[in-house]
Short mmCIF file of C-alpha atoms and ligand atoms in Angstrom, two decimals:
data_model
loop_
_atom_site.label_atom_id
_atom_site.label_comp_id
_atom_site.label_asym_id
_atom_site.label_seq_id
_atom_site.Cartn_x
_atom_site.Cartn_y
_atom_site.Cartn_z
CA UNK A 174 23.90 3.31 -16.98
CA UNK A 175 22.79 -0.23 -15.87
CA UNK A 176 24.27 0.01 -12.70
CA UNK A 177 22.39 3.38 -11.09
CA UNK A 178 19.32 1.19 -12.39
CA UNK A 179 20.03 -1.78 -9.65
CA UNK A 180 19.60 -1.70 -6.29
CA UNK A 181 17.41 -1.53 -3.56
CA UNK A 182 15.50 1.60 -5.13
CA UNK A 183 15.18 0.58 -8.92
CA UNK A 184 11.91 -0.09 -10.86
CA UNK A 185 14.42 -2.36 -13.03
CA UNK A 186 15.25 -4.11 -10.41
CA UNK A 187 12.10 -6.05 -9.29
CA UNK A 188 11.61 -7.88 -6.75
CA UNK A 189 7.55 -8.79 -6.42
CA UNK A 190 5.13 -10.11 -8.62
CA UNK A 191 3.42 -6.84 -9.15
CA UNK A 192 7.14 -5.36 -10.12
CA UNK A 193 7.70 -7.98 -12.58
CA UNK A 194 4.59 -7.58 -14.17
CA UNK A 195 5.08 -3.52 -14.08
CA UNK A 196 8.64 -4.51 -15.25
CA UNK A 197 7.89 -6.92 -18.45
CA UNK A 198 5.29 -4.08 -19.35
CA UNK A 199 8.32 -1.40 -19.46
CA UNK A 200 10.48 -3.36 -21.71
CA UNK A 201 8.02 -4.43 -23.97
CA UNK A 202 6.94 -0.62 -24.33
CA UNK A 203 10.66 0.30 -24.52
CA UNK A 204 12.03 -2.12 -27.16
CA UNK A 205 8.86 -1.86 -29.24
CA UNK A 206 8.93 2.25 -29.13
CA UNK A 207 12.54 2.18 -29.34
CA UNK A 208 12.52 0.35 -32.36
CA UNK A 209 9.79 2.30 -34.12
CA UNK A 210 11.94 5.42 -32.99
CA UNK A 211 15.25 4.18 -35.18
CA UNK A 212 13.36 2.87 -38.14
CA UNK A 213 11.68 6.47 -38.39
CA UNK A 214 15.19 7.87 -37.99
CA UNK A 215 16.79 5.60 -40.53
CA UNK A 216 14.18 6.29 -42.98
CA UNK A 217 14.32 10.30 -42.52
CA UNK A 218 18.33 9.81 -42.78
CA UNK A 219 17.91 7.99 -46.03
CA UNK A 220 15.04 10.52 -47.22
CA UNK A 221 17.73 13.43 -46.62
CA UNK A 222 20.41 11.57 -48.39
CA UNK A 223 18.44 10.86 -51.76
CA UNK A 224 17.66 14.73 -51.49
CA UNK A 225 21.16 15.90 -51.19
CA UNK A 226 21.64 13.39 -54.27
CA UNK A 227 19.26 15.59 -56.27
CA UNK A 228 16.91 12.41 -56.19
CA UNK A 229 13.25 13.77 -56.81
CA UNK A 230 10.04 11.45 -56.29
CA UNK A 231 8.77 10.89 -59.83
CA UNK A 232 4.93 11.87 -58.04
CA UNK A 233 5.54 15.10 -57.55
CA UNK A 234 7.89 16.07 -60.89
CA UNK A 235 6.23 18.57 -63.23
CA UNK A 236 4.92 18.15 -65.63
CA UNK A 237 3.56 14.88 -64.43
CA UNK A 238 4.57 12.26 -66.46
CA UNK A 239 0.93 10.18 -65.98
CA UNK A 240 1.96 6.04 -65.89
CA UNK A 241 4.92 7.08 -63.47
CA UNK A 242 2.89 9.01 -61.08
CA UNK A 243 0.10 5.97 -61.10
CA UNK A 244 2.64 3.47 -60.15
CA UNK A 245 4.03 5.65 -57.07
CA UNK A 246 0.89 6.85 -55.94
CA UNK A 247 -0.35 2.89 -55.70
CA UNK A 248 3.20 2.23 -53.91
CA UNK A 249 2.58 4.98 -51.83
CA UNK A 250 -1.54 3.65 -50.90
CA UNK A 251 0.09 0.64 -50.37
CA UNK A 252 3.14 1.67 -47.76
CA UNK A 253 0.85 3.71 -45.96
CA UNK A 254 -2.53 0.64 -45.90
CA UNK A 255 0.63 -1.21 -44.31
CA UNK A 256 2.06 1.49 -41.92
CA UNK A 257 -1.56 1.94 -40.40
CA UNK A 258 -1.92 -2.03 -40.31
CA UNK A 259 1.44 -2.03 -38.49
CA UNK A 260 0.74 0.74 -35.88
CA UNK A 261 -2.92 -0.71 -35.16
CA UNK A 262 -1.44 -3.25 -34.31
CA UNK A 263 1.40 -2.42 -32.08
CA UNK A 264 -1.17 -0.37 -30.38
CA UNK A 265 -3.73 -3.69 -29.93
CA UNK A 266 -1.00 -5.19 -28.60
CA UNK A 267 -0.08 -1.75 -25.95
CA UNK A 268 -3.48 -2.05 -25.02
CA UNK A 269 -3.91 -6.05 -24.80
CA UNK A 270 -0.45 -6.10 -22.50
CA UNK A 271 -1.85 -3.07 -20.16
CA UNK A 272 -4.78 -4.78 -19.40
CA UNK A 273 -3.61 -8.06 -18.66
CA UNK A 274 -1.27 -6.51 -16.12
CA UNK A 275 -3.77 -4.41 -14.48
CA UNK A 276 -5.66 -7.70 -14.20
CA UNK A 277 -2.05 -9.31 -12.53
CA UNK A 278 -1.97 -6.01 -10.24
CA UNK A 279 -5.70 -6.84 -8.97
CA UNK A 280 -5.91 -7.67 -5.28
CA UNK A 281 -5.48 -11.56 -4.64
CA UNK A 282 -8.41 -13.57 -3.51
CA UNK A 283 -6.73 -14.78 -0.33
CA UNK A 284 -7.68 -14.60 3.34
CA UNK A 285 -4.19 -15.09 4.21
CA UNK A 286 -3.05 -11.85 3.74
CA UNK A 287 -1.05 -9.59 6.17
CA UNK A 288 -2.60 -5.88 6.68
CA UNK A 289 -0.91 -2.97 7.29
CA UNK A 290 -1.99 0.61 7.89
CA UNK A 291 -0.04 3.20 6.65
CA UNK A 292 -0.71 6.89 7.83
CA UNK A 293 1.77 9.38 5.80
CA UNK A 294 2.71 12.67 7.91
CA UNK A 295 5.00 15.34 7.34
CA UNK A 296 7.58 14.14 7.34
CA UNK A 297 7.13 10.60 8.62
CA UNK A 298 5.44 7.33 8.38
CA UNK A 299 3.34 5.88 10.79
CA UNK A 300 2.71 1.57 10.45
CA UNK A 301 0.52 -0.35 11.84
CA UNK A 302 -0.28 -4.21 11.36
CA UNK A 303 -3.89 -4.50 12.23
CA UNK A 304 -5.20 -7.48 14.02
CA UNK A 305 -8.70 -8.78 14.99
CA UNK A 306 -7.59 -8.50 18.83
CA UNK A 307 -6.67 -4.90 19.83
CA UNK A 308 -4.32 -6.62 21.93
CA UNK A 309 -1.78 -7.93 19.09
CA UNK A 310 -2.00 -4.55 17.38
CA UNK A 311 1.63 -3.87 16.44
CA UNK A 312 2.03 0.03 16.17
CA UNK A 313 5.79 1.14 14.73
CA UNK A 314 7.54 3.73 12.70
CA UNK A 315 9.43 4.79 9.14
CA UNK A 316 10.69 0.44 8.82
CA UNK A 317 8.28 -2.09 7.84
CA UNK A 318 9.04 -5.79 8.02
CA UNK A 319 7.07 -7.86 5.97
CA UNK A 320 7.19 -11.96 5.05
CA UNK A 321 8.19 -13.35 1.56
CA UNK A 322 6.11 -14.96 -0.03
CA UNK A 323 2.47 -14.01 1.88
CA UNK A 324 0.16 -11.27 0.08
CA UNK A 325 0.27 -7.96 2.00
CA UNK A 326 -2.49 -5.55 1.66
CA UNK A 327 -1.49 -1.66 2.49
CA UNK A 328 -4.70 0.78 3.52
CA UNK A 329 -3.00 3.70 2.68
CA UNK A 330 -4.08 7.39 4.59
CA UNK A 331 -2.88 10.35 5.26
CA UNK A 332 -2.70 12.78 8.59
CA UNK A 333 -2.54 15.75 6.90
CA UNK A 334 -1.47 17.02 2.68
CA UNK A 335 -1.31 14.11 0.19
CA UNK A 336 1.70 12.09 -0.01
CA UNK A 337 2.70 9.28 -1.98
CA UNK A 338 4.01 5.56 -1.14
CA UNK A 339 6.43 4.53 -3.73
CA UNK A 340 8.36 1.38 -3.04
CA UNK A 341 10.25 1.13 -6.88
CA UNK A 342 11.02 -2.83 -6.48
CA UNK A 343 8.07 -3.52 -5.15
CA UNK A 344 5.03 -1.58 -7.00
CA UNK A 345 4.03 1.29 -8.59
CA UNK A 346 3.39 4.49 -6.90
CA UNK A 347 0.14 5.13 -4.38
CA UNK A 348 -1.10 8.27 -3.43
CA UNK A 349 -2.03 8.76 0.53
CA UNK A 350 -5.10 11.30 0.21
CA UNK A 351 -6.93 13.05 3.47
CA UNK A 352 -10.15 11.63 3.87
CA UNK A 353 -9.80 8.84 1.80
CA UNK A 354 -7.81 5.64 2.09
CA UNK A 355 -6.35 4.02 -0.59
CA UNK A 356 -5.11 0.30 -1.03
CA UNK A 357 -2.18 -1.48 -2.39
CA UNK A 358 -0.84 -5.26 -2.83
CA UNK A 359 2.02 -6.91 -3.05
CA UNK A 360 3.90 -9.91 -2.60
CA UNK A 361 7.45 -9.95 -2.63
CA UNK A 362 8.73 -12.86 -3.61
CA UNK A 363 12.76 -11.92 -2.85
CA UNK A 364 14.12 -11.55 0.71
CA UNK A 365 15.98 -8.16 0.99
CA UNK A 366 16.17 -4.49 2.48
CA UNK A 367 14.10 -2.36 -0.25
CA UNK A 368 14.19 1.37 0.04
CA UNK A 369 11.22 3.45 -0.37
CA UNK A 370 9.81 7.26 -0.74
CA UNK A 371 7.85 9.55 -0.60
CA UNK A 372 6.85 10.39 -4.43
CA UNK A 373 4.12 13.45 -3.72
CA UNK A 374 5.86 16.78 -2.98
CA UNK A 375 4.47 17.16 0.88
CA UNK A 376 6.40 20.30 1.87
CA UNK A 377 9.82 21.11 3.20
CA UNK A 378 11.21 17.81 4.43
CA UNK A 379 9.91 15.42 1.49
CA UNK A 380 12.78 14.45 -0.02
CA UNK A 381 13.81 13.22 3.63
CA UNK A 382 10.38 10.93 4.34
CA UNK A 383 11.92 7.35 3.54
CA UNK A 384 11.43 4.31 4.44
CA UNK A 385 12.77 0.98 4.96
CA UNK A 386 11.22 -2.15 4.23
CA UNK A 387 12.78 -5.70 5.14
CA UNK A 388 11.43 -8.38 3.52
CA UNK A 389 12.44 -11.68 5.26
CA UNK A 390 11.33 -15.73 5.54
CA UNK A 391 8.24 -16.13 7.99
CA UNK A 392 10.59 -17.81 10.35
CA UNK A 393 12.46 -14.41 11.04
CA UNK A 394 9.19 -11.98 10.44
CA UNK A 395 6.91 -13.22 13.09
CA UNK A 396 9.36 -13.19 15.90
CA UNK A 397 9.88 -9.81 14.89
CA UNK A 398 6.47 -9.04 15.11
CA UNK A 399 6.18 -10.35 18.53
CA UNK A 400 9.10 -8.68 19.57
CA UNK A 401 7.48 -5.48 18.67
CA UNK A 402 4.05 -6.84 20.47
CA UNK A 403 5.91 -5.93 23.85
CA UNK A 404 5.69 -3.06 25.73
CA UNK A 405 9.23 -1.44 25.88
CA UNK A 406 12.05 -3.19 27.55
CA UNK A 407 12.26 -2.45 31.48
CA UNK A 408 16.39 -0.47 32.01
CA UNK A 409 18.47 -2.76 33.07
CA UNK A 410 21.43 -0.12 34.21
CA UNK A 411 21.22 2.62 36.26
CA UNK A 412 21.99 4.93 33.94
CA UNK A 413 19.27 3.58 31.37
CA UNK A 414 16.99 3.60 34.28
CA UNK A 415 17.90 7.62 34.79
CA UNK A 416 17.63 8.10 30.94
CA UNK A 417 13.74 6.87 31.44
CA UNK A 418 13.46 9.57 33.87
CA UNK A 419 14.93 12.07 31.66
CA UNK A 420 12.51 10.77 29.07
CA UNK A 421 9.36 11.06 31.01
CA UNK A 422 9.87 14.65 32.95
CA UNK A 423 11.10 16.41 29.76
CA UNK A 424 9.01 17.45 26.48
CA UNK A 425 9.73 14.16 24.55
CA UNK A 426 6.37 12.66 26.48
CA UNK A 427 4.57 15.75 24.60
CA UNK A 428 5.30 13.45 21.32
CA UNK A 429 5.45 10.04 21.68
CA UNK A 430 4.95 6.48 23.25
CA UNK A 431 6.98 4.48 24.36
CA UNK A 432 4.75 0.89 25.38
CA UNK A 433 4.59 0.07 29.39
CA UNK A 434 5.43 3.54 30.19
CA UNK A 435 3.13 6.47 30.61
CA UNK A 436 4.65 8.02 27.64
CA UNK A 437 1.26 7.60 25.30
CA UNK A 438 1.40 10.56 22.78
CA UNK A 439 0.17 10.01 18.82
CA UNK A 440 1.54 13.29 17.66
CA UNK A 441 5.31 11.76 16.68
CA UNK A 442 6.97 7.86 15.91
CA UNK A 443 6.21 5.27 18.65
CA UNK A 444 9.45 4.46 19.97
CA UNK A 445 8.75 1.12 21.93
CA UNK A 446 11.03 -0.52 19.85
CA UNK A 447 13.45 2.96 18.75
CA UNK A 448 16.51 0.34 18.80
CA UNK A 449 15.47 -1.95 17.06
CA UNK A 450 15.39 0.90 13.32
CA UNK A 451 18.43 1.20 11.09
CA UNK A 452 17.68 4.58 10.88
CA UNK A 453 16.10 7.77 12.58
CA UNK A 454 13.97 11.07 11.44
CA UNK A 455 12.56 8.91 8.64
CA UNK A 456 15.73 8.23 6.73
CA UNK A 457 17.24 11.47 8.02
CA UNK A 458 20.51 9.90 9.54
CA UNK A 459 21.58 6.52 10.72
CA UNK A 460 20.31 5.30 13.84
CA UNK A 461 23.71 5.63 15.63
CA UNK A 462 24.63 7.16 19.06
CA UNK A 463 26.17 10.57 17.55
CA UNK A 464 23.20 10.96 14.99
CA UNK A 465 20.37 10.19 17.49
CA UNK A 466 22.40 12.42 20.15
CA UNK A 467 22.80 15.45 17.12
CA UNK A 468 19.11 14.40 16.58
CA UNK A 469 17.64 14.85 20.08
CA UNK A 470 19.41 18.48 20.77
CA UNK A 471 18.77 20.46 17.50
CA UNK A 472 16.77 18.27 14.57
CA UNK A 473 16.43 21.44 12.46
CA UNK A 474 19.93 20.99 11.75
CA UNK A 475 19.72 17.48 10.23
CA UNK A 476 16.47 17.77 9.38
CA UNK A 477 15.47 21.60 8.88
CA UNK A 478 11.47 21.98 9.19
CA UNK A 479 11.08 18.91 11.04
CA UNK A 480 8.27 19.47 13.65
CA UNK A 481 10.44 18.33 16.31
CA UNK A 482 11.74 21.05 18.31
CA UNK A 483 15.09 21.21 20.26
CA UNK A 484 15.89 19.96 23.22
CA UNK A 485 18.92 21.65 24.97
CA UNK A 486 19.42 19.00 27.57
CA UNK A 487 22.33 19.21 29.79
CA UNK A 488 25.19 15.99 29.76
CA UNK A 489 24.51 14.30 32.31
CA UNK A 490 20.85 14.03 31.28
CA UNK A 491 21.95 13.36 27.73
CA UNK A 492 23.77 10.57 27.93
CA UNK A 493 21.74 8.34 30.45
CA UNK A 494 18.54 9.32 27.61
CA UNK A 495 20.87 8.03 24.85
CA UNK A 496 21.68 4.61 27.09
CA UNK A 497 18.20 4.45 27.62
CA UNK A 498 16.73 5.19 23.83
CA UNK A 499 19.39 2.61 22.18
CA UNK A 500 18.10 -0.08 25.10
CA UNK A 501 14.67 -0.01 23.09
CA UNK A 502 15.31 -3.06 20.86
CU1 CUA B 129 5.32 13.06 1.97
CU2 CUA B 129 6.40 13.91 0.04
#
């Protein structure tokens, strides 16, 4: 049973302050109801037992003798004086934990923190790390990367029905509601690839909005972030040069960007940087050449509802597109 609770998509496997806390919250509830739960069961099993025995409780035999019943109806004042001491106080306690970890899930008083804008679609996620000059805006799709160790402050929102950000290691679950961002902190304090999901019901495709989140030293994030502060790599082959063509005179421009070219659409995933993700679709399928080739002429098949539509491209177009689209990194 332990096992399907590790891993990169586990709330018992945290891997963030706020998860800890959210974590040492869940045992404590666990061990404390689970023990409550036996001793009830123990004492019903016993209760049953003495009955089968023919034992009867000298309160309730009739006639009444009077000094027996006086001395179990004080034992009985007494175990039940105790029992409600007991569970007011395991409930103090409930309530004294809760609140100190709602205190520990409180946003940080830091300036240092990273911000990221999350924008839930169906059946996608759209990311971008805000920045006081427009120009180091870093705009990307479905795969976050994020430092160790620095505070990171979400502003969840949604582009259309509610959906739900839900990164198990990392925190609890956060709705993304029309009309009305939301926030979220976290800071994780161990590097890894963390898995997350959509947790709302958003229509067909939510089981297959994921996303990836790589949580690495500052030394490896902020090249990465510059990386993705380019505009798209120029081709450097011919045929990546032709798949660029291919690219801008067919329907993908209807969609989406790709930086430097005049591919500028907002209505699908910025693919400045397409090579650069481990997966495509939002966790639909790897981010290989067969997948993203399957992908490109008929989604509905790996994804069905997707709002991408097909795109019956011939060969020779194909393959120069997929030279071109892998180039991306
Ligand atoms: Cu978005 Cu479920």
């Amino acid at each position: 049973m332990m096992a399907g609770c590790s891993g990169s998509q586990s709330t018992l496997n945290p891997a963030s302050e706020q998860a800890r806390q959210i974590g040492g919250l869940w045992w404590l509830f666990l061990i404390v109801c689970g023990t409550v739960w036996l001793a009830v069961v123990a004492m019903l099993a016993a209760a049953l037992w003495r009955a089968r025995r023919g034992w009867v409780p000298t309160g309730i035999a009739f006639p009444p003798p009077l000094l027996g019943n006086l001395r179990s109806e004080r034992r009985a004042t007494r175990t039940v004086v105790a029992a409600v001491a007991f569970t007011s106080l395991v409930l103090v306690t409930f309530l004294a934990a809760d609140f100190l970890v709602s205190r520990a899930l409180a946003p940080p008083s830091t300036s240092d923190a990273l911000t990221i804008r999350i924008t839930g679609h169906q059946w996608w996620w759209d990311i971008r790390y805000e920045h006081s000059q427009p120009s180091k805006l870093v705009q990307t799709a479905n795969e976050l990367h994020v430092p160790v160790g620095r505070p990171i402050h979400f502003i969840l929102q949604s582009a259309d029905v509610i959906h739900s950000f839900w990164f198990p290691n990392l925190q609890g679950k956060k709705d993304l509601i029309p009309g009305q961002p939301t926030s979220l902190w976290m800071t994780i304090d161990e590097a890894g690839v963390y898995r997350g999901q959509c947790a709302e019901f958003c229509g067909h495709q939510h089981a297959n909005m994921r996303l990836l989140l790589v949580a690495e030293p500052a030394e490896t994030f902020e090249p990465w972030l510059d990386a993705q502060r380019q505009p798209a790599r120029e081709p450097t082959t011919e045929s990546q040069r032709r798949g660029r063509e291919v690219f801008l005179r067919s329907s993908c421009v209807m969609c989406h960007t790709i930086g430097g070219t005049p591919a500028q659409s907002r209505v699908g995933p910025t693919l400045t940087h397409f090579g650069s993700r481990q997966t495509l679709g939002a966790g639909a399928a790897p981010n290989q050449r067969g997948h993203l080739a399957g992908w490109i002429l008929d989604p509905q098949r790996i994804k069905p509802g997707v709002r991408m539509p097909p795109n019956p491209l011939a060969a020779e177009d194909l393959h120069p597109l997929l030279d071109y689209l892998e180039s991306l990194e």
